[in-house]
Amino acid sequence: MSKTIKLEHITKIEGHANLTLSIDGNEVKRCELGAIEGSRYFEGLLKGRKCYEAPELTSRICGICSCIHTMCSIQAVENALGIKVSEQTKMLRELIVLGERIRSHATHLYFLALPDYVGAESALALGPKFKNDVLRALRLTKLGNDIISTIGGRDMHPVSAQVGGMLKIPEQEQIDNFRRRLQDAQADAAATARLFTKLKCPKFENETEYFSLQDGSTYPTLYGSLVSQSSKFKKDDYLKYLEEYHEPYSTANFVVKKDKRYMVGALARLNNNYKFLSKNAKKLLTDAKVKLPIMNPFMNNFAQAVELVHSIDRCMEICRKLKVQEETPAEMKFRKSRGIAVTEAPRGILIHDYEINEKGDITKANIITPTCQSLLNMQEDIRAFLPSVIKLGDKKIVFEIEKLIRAYDPCFSCSVHFLKVNWV
Amino acid sequence: MARPNKSNKPAVAFYDLTGCNGCLLSFLFNEEELLDLAAHIDIKAFRFVKEIKDDKQLDIAFVEGLVASNDDLDILKSVRSRAKVLVAFGSCACTGCIPAYRNFIDPSKYSGLVYEKLKELRDMPATPIKDYVTVDHYIPGCPPDKKQVLNFIKDVLLGKTPVDYDKPVCFECRLNQNRCLLDDGKMCLGPITRGGCDSICTNGGLECWGCRGPTPDANIPLIIKLLEEKGFTKEHIKQRLRTFAGLMIEKPPKQKMVKPVKIRPKKDKAKKKPAKKMKKHDKKMKKHDKKMKKHDKKMKKHDKKMKKHAKKLKRPKKARKGKKASKVKKTKRKAKSHPSRKKALKKRVKKKPARRNAKKNAVKKKTKKTPANKKTCVKNKVKNKAPKKVAPKKPKKPASFFSRMKLKKK
């Protein structure tokens, strides 16, 4: 007996996505996961615009990871124009990106993932038993937001970070204040990690390639080359290895490495870079007694919790080092060139690639977002995971699969700005 | 009217169409107030954090994003039919924001990105929601200030009518004691842009990009002239103006449909091609029919007018004997038409062009406001005025905020 399950407008993820499954007995015949968000053609919109306007435009690709899009775009333009920025600018940028990671992970863990595990419909409907958890989540998001808005000028689509440097530099007092607040937040992060270590993940392993950045000295945020278990290549060569293709049921592209699926995101970062975690985060890993590399995609939630702890420690480290000075952004000299930047968004590797002409106009743009890269892996994981839940009945199947999709923390509005759809 | 739900909490729903989810997030980022707020309202739909329970009736529906696919349009229409108050939440919904900038660029720039996909996912020209449904309130901004939506809900809970802010950004920027970025030679659109954002971008050092759309009295030709004097090219200025609120300022050029790139080559091309042509032909014919119908209606109206006019012409002949009487009648008519005639006249001048444009656009996009839809839109309980529409450019009006500023400087 065959049956078809259709999941439309999956909730508690960023953006719109559909899933079509058709099952025959114990066999999965069709499994198609696709984004159904309308297309916005950001790469087309960038053509003909001044290169220094790109950060402002591309940050609108996604609300939840707007900062990393801004930074990636800035770095791509800087790479093209050969601009080198000061250490202070680098640190401030990293703070913004880490602030976003704290905010994004906290939002995902508590608002999108947790309700599934404790049997609630939403985080706002969690009972009094979980009131402390929700309050903790809100404190963490507030911390992330405050870091971004103090340094970036705005909590979403930050304005102060521009090509060449920062338009506005925060006061030393503000930085010191954050140090104190971050110290307080360490307890919250640790509690989060404990909570997500306790949660029971379904036993499921599906090995794949885990891609992330690696710069050899720190846990990756903005710099480094692309690394997986079996390969390593420089960011400028990404087109040699990665390939985009499309399927008729999705408005987002699928990205593969030599026809093979791979995974990006917190889990991939953790698997490749656990050496560079902060002390607290490392301790957490040993306490949790997990085997590395982790092959269970459900453990992406745990990886995010570990990253949350690390990000707060790292922010404190930067705040301790940072002694702010007044400085103005470097000047731009336009030239015909190409700039590629690869960064780590909360959900994984983000690539911005621009070609610029002598006048400073963008002539070609290519953007690859994390969800596009994980999309195929997500689909294949669902296919592999289905047989283990197939006897549970439709409702339960849907529930478990949604849990799996949410574990990836996909961001479908990001993934869909490229392509799509037939104008009949 | 009794509230649809048993409790006295208003039923509030958040919907997202094509967009970045940033506006909905900005609501969630009211960290301190969120839980209190959640206790005072009944959140029916918020796909980002909970399952959707599509209630039959909603008190307030916030819609984020713009219409860029058929799916979006279906959601939007269903929301409108159920909501007492529909709020366009964020710039995409209000002005079209960056996705609508696509209406102004040559489709060849993104033709390589258009692929053939499922039929029901048909791509549509990116348009703000007001082109398809009546919008009761606008909360602009990319993203809106997080306190704005909070204040809106507070106002509704207290029974106040939320008021749209229409002073330019410069107003708040001056209060925040920022350096004028125009004086610094930056392409700042503050003088013509709706404020209410606490000039957050200029506080951070970035010039205003105009994300909230133009103020009702924006003098666009003047700002173009001024920026040209600062050394920017006209093309660059226009690009900027079109980025966030292009559709509010000018009409987009007509665009040819982009031929989608086929994913898999199909064997029976010969059979399919004529079918497509026929479709095109049919569509053309439909368009033509619509036009003809409209024309007929116009003609009928015109005939009626002519008849009335003829009657009027006849009337004065009879009334010639008593001139005074006719005068009294006229004044009476004035008084009846409106108590504050001047204001009414002004409003009419503002609103008419916007409506016309909207209608034209709607016809172009082959969608109409269905009569059923209009009927079901129950007038809002909050007693707000008729939906405000941002007036399009009015080049003739000389005294804008900016020119006033210039005068002061002199």
mmCIF file of C-alpha atoms in Angstrom, chain B residues 1-242:
data_model
loop_
_atom_site.group_PDB
_atom_site.id
_atom_site.type_symbol
_atom_site.label_atom_id
_atom_site.label_comp_id
_atom_site.label_asym_id
_atom_site.label_seq_id
_atom_site.Cartn_x
_atom_site.Cartn_y
_atom_site.Cartn_z
ATOM 1 C CA MET B 1 -19.847 43.299 17.520
ATOM 2 C CA ALA B 2 -18.864 40.453 19.794
ATOM 3 C CA ARG B 3 -15.321 39.237 19.652
ATOM 4 C CA PRO B 4 -14.935 35.944 17.831
ATOM 5 C CA ASN B 5 -13.044 34.193 20.627
ATOM 6 C CA LYS B 6 -14.351 33.465 24.051
ATOM 7 C CA SER B 7 -11.731 35.358 25.972
ATOM 8 C CA ASN B 8 -11.601 39.089 25.652
ATOM 9 C CA LYS B 9 -8.170 39.030 24.102
ATOM 10 C CA PRO B 10 -7.975 40.291 20.541
ATOM 11 C CA ALA B 11 -7.099 37.614 17.997
ATOM 12 C CA VAL B 12 -3.822 38.644 16.407
ATOM 13 C CA ALA B 13 -2.053 36.842 13.603
ATOM 14 C CA PHE B 14 1.289 37.312 11.898
ATOM 15 C CA TYR B 15 1.713 36.141 8.336
ATOM 16 C CA ASP B 16 4.776 36.170 6.154
ATOM 17 C CA LEU B 17 4.806 36.265 2.385
ATOM 18 C CA THR B 18 7.977 36.463 0.320
ATOM 19 C CA GLY B 19 10.516 38.293 2.432
ATOM 20 C CA CYS B 20 13.312 37.871 4.907
ATOM 21 C CA ASN B 21 11.288 37.269 8.127
ATOM 22 C CA GLY B 22 13.198 40.206 9.593
ATOM 23 C CA CYS B 23 10.098 42.188 10.471
ATOM 24 C CA LEU B 24 8.555 39.310 12.387
ATOM 25 C CA LEU B 25 11.854 38.821 14.162
ATOM 26 C CA SER B 26 11.876 42.458 15.141
ATOM 27 C CA PHE B 27 8.599 41.766 16.934
ATOM 28 C CA LEU B 28 10.175 38.803 18.756
ATOM 29 C CA PHE B 29 13.118 40.975 19.725
ATOM 30 C CA ASN B 30 10.928 42.876 22.191
ATOM 31 C CA GLU B 31 12.582 40.639 24.739
ATOM 32 C CA GLU B 32 11.356 42.373 27.856
ATOM 33 C CA GLU B 33 7.779 42.910 26.811
ATOM 34 C CA LEU B 34 7.171 39.760 24.807
ATOM 35 C CA LEU B 35 5.770 37.562 27.558
ATOM 36 C CA ASP B 36 3.496 40.291 28.921
ATOM 37 C CA LEU B 37 2.285 41.002 25.454
ATOM 38 C CA ALA B 38 1.636 37.331 24.768
ATOM 39 C CA ALA B 39 -0.595 37.312 27.845
ATOM 40 C CA HIS B 40 -2.716 40.154 26.479
ATOM 41 C CA ILE B 41 -3.249 38.993 22.941
ATOM 42 C CA ASP B 42 -4.268 35.698 21.448
ATOM 43 C CA ILE B 43 -1.652 34.880 18.811
ATOM 44 C CA LYS B 44 -3.411 32.773 16.214
ATOM 45 C CA ALA B 45 -0.693 32.453 13.636
ATOM 46 C CA PHE B 46 3.016 33.086 13.720
ATOM 47 C CA ARG B 47 4.602 30.500 11.467
ATOM 48 C CA PHE B 48 8.056 31.378 12.651
ATOM 49 C CA VAL B 49 7.443 30.243 16.231
ATOM 50 C CA LYS B 50 4.286 28.152 16.273
ATOM 51 C CA GLU B 51 1.877 26.032 14.322
ATOM 52 C CA ILE B 52 -0.750 27.928 12.417
ATOM 53 C CA LYS B 53 -4.323 27.735 13.577
ATOM 54 C CA ASP B 54 -6.209 29.497 10.887
ATOM 55 C CA ASP B 55 -9.053 31.089 12.736
ATOM 56 C CA LYS B 56 -12.121 32.169 10.928
ATOM 57 C CA GLN B 57 -11.947 35.697 12.235
ATOM 58 C CA LEU B 58 -9.002 37.799 13.198
ATOM 59 C CA ASP B 59 -8.969 41.165 14.887
ATOM 60 C CA ILE B 60 -5.573 42.234 13.636
ATOM 61 C CA ALA B 61 -3.501 40.567 10.950
ATOM 62 C CA PHE B 62 0.074 41.669 10.400
ATOM 63 C CA VAL B 63 1.384 40.788 6.973
ATOM 64 C CA GLU B 64 5.089 40.779 6.289
ATOM 65 C CA GLY B 65 6.661 40.522 2.869
ATOM 66 C CA LEU B 66 5.452 41.168 -0.617
ATOM 67 C CA VAL B 67 3.595 39.246 -3.269
ATOM 68 C CA ALA B 68 6.047 37.468 -5.551
ATOM 69 C CA SER B 69 4.307 34.183 -6.248
ATOM 70 C CA ASN B 70 0.789 32.869 -6.660
ATOM 71 C CA ASP B 71 1.045 31.198 -3.314
ATOM 72 C CA ASP B 72 1.607 34.557 -1.652
ATOM 73 C CA LEU B 73 -1.475 35.978 -3.291
ATOM 74 C CA ASP B 74 -3.670 33.126 -2.074
ATOM 75 C CA ILE B 75 -2.490 33.571 1.504
ATOM 76 C CA LEU B 76 -2.946 37.317 1.335
ATOM 77 C CA LYS B 77 -6.496 37.080 0.014
ATOM 78 C CA SER B 78 -7.522 34.565 2.633
ATOM 79 C CA VAL B 79 -6.051 36.739 5.377
ATOM 80 C CA ARG B 80 -7.837 39.832 4.107
ATOM 81 C CA SER B 81 -11.155 38.066 4.012
ATOM 82 C CA ARG B 82 -10.793 37.051 7.657
ATOM 83 C CA ALA B 83 -9.148 40.074 9.238
ATOM 84 C CA LYS B 84 -10.906 43.126 10.578
ATOM 85 C CA VAL B 85 -7.730 45.174 10.448
ATOM 86 C CA LEU B 86 -4.956 44.331 8.060
ATOM 87 C CA VAL B 87 -1.605 45.893 8.770
ATOM 88 C CA ALA B 88 1.164 46.036 6.181
ATOM 89 C CA PHE B 89 4.115 45.202 8.382
ATOM 90 C CA GLY B 90 7.509 46.296 7.126
ATOM 91 C CA SER B 91 8.763 47.900 3.972
ATOM 92 C CA CYS B 92 8.231 44.922 1.682
ATOM 93 C CA ALA B 93 4.508 44.967 2.426
ATOM 94 C CA CYS B 94 4.262 48.780 2.372
ATOM 95 C CA THR B 95 6.443 49.843 -0.536
ATOM 96 C CA GLY B 96 7.886 46.703 -2.085
ATOM 97 C CA CYS B 97 11.325 47.367 -0.619
ATOM 98 C CA ILE B 98 14.389 45.892 -2.326
ATOM 99 C CA PRO B 99 12.631 42.938 -3.993
ATOM 100 C CA ALA B 100 10.425 45.386 -5.909
ATOM 101 C CA TYR B 101 13.510 47.146 -7.238
ATOM 102 C CA ARG B 102 13.500 44.332 -9.754
ATOM 103 C CA ASN B 103 10.652 46.143 -11.560
ATOM 104 C CA PHE B 104 13.137 48.815 -12.587
ATOM 105 C CA ILE B 105 15.973 46.689 -13.865
ATOM 106 C CA ASP B 106 16.374 45.037 -17.195
ATOM 107 C CA PRO B 107 15.094 41.452 -16.948
ATOM 108 C CA SER B 108 18.110 40.292 -18.930
ATOM 109 C CA LYS B 109 20.124 40.927 -15.767
ATOM 110 C CA TYR B 110 18.444 38.071 -13.991
ATOM 111 C CA SER B 111 17.212 36.000 -16.904
ATOM 112 C CA GLY B 112 19.856 33.363 -16.189
ATOM 113 C CA LEU B 113 18.309 32.893 -12.748
ATOM 114 C CA VAL B 114 14.765 32.186 -13.857
ATOM 115 C CA TYR B 115 14.165 28.485 -14.059
ATOM 116 C CA GLU B 116 11.147 26.546 -15.030
ATOM 117 C CA LYS B 117 9.467 25.351 -11.889
ATOM 118 C CA LEU B 118 6.173 23.949 -10.727
ATOM 119 C CA LYS B 119 3.225 25.611 -12.346
ATOM 120 C CA GLU B 120 1.481 26.481 -9.124
ATOM 121 C CA LEU B 121 4.569 28.329 -8.019
ATOM 122 C CA ARG B 122 4.258 30.787 -10.873
ATOM 123 C CA ASP B 123 6.431 33.776 -10.380
ATOM 124 C CA MET B 124 4.691 37.104 -10.275
ATOM 125 C CA PRO B 125 5.996 40.626 -10.594
ATOM 126 C CA ALA B 126 7.117 41.710 -7.124
ATOM 127 C CA THR B 127 4.455 44.067 -5.772
ATOM 128 C CA PRO B 128 3.501 45.453 -2.379
ATOM 129 C CA ILE B 129 0.297 44.033 -0.920
ATOM 130 C CA LYS B 130 -1.775 47.191 -1.309
ATOM 131 C CA ASP B 131 -1.968 46.507 -5.031
ATOM 132 C CA TYR B 132 -4.151 43.497 -4.312
ATOM 133 C CA VAL B 133 -6.057 44.159 -1.096
ATOM 134 C CA THR B 134 -7.167 47.069 1.056
ATOM 135 C CA VAL B 135 -4.615 47.875 3.727
ATOM 136 C CA ASP B 136 -5.851 49.546 6.900
ATOM 137 C CA HIS B 137 -2.544 50.513 8.455
ATOM 138 C CA TYR B 138 1.070 50.752 7.474
ATOM 139 C CA ILE B 139 4.046 50.076 9.709
ATOM 140 C CA PRO B 140 6.938 50.821 7.372
ATOM 141 C CA GLY B 141 10.642 50.287 7.903
ATOM 142 C CA CYS B 142 13.242 47.736 6.911
ATOM 143 C CA PRO B 143 12.848 46.421 9.552
ATOM 144 C CA PRO B 144 10.289 48.491 11.493
ATOM 145 C CA ASP B 145 11.413 49.746 14.860
ATOM 146 C CA LYS B 146 10.594 46.969 17.310
ATOM 147 C CA LYS B 147 8.756 49.375 19.581
ATOM 148 C CA GLN B 148 6.484 50.425 16.730
ATOM 149 C CA VAL B 149 4.534 47.199 16.540
ATOM 150 C CA LEU B 150 4.396 47.106 20.313
ATOM 151 C CA ASN B 151 2.902 50.576 20.405
ATOM 152 C CA PHE B 152 0.460 49.632 17.698
ATOM 153 C CA ILE B 153 -0.877 46.685 19.681
ATOM 154 C CA LYS B 154 -0.922 48.773 22.861
ATOM 155 C CA ASP B 155 -2.955 51.444 21.109
ATOM 156 C CA VAL B 156 -5.443 48.886 19.895
ATOM 157 C CA LEU B 157 -5.753 47.322 23.340
ATOM 158 C CA LEU B 158 -6.397 50.751 24.845
ATOM 159 C CA GLY B 159 -8.950 51.551 22.182
ATOM 160 C CA LYS B 160 -6.895 54.305 20.561
ATOM 161 C CA THR B 161 -6.518 54.751 16.842
ATOM 162 C CA PRO B 162 -2.905 54.185 15.837
ATOM 163 C CA VAL B 163 -1.549 57.128 13.894
ATOM 164 C CA ASP B 164 0.877 56.880 11.003
ATOM 165 C CA TYR B 165 3.983 59.021 11.385
ATOM 166 C CA ASP B 166 4.618 61.262 8.413
ATOM 167 C CA LYS B 167 7.321 63.729 9.370
ATOM 168 C CA PRO B 168 10.598 63.322 7.495
ATOM 169 C CA VAL B 169 13.632 61.548 8.948
ATOM 170 C CA CYS B 170 15.493 64.884 9.180
ATOM 171 C CA PHE B 171 13.125 65.888 11.967
ATOM 172 C CA GLU B 172 14.324 63.132 14.308
ATOM 173 C CA CYS B 173 17.888 63.273 13.005
ATOM 174 C CA ARG B 174 18.124 66.905 14.131
ATOM 175 C CA LEU B 175 16.683 66.016 17.514
ATOM 176 C CA ASN B 176 19.376 63.358 17.835
ATOM 177 C CA GLN B 177 21.966 66.059 17.082
ATOM 178 C CA ASN B 178 23.629 64.211 14.234
ATOM 179 C CA ARG B 179 25.860 65.916 11.688
ATOM 180 C CA CYS B 180 23.972 66.524 8.451
ATOM 181 C CA LEU B 181 25.191 63.818 6.100
ATOM 182 C CA LEU B 182 24.092 65.826 3.059
ATOM 183 C CA ASP B 183 26.546 68.509 4.131
ATOM 184 C CA ASP B 184 29.176 65.774 4.328
ATOM 185 C CA GLY B 185 28.526 64.968 0.687
ATOM 186 C CA LYS B 186 26.600 61.743 1.217
ATOM 187 C CA MET B 187 23.524 60.720 -0.716
ATOM 188 C CA CYS B 188 21.095 61.043 2.180
ATOM 189 C CA LEU B 189 17.380 60.694 1.441
ATOM 190 C CA GLY B 190 16.351 61.881 4.909
ATOM 191 C CA PRO B 191 14.533 65.018 3.721
ATOM 192 C CA ILE B 192 12.009 63.095 1.657
ATOM 193 C CA THR B 193 11.674 59.951 3.752
ATOM 194 C CA ARG B 194 9.011 59.158 6.333
ATOM 195 C CA GLY B 195 10.453 59.143 9.839
ATOM 196 C CA GLY B 196 9.397 57.306 12.960
ATOM 197 C CA CYS B 197 12.605 55.291 12.999
ATOM 198 C CA ASP B 198 14.385 57.614 15.422
ATOM 199 C CA SER B 199 16.836 58.217 12.527
ATOM 200 C CA ILE B 200 18.567 54.995 13.495
ATOM 201 C CA CYS B 201 20.710 54.740 10.358
ATOM 202 C CA THR B 202 22.032 58.284 10.457
ATOM 203 C CA ASN B 203 22.747 57.833 14.177
ATOM 204 C CA GLY B 204 25.015 54.970 13.145
ATOM 205 C CA GLY B 205 26.709 57.083 10.489
ATOM 206 C CA LEU B 206 24.961 55.706 7.416
ATOM 207 C CA GLU B 207 22.987 57.999 5.133
ATOM 208 C CA CYS B 208 19.234 57.437 4.905
ATOM 209 C CA TRP B 209 18.297 55.100 2.060
ATOM 210 C CA GLY B 210 14.602 55.865 2.239
ATOM 211 C CA CYS B 211 13.345 52.517 3.486
ATOM 212 C CA ARG B 212 10.076 53.928 4.841
ATOM 213 C CA GLY B 213 8.991 55.467 1.571
ATOM 214 C CA PRO B 214 8.470 59.136 0.741
ATOM 215 C CA THR B 215 6.581 61.544 3.009
ATOM 216 C CA PRO B 216 3.228 62.794 1.699
ATOM 217 C CA ASP B 217 4.797 66.120 0.724
ATOM 218 C CA ALA B 218 8.110 64.807 -0.600
ATOM 219 C CA ASN B 219 9.606 67.010 -3.292
ATOM 220 C CA ILE B 220 11.451 64.470 -5.355
ATOM 221 C CA PRO B 221 12.575 66.595 -8.310
ATOM 222 C CA LEU B 222 14.176 68.991 -5.834
ATOM 223 C CA ILE B 223 16.155 66.306 -4.027
ATOM 224 C CA ILE B 224 17.342 64.918 -7.353
ATOM 225 C CA LYS B 225 18.501 68.400 -8.351
ATOM 226 C CA LEU B 226 20.189 68.939 -5.017
ATOM 227 C CA LEU B 227 22.029 65.627 -5.114
ATOM 228 C CA GLU B 228 23.114 66.333 -8.682
ATOM 229 C CA GLU B 229 24.649 69.558 -7.435
ATOM 230 C CA LYS B 230 26.546 67.492 -4.877
ATOM 231 C CA GLY B 231 28.179 65.613 -7.741
ATOM 232 C CA PHE B 232 26.159 62.423 -8.012
ATOM 233 C CA THR B 233 25.060 61.205 -11.415
ATOM 234 C CA LYS B 234 21.357 61.189 -12.170
ATOM 235 C CA GLU B 235 21.442 57.461 -12.814
ATOM 236 C CA HIS B 236 22.985 56.753 -9.434
ATOM 237 C CA ILE B 237 20.445 58.966 -7.656
ATOM 238 C CA LYS B 238 17.575 57.232 -9.394
ATOM 239 C CA GLN B 239 18.969 53.836 -8.443
ATOM 240 C CA ARG B 240 19.000 54.931 -4.823
ATOM 241 C CA LEU B 241 15.495 56.333 -4.922
ATOM 242 C CA ARG B 242 14.207 53.141 -6.490
#
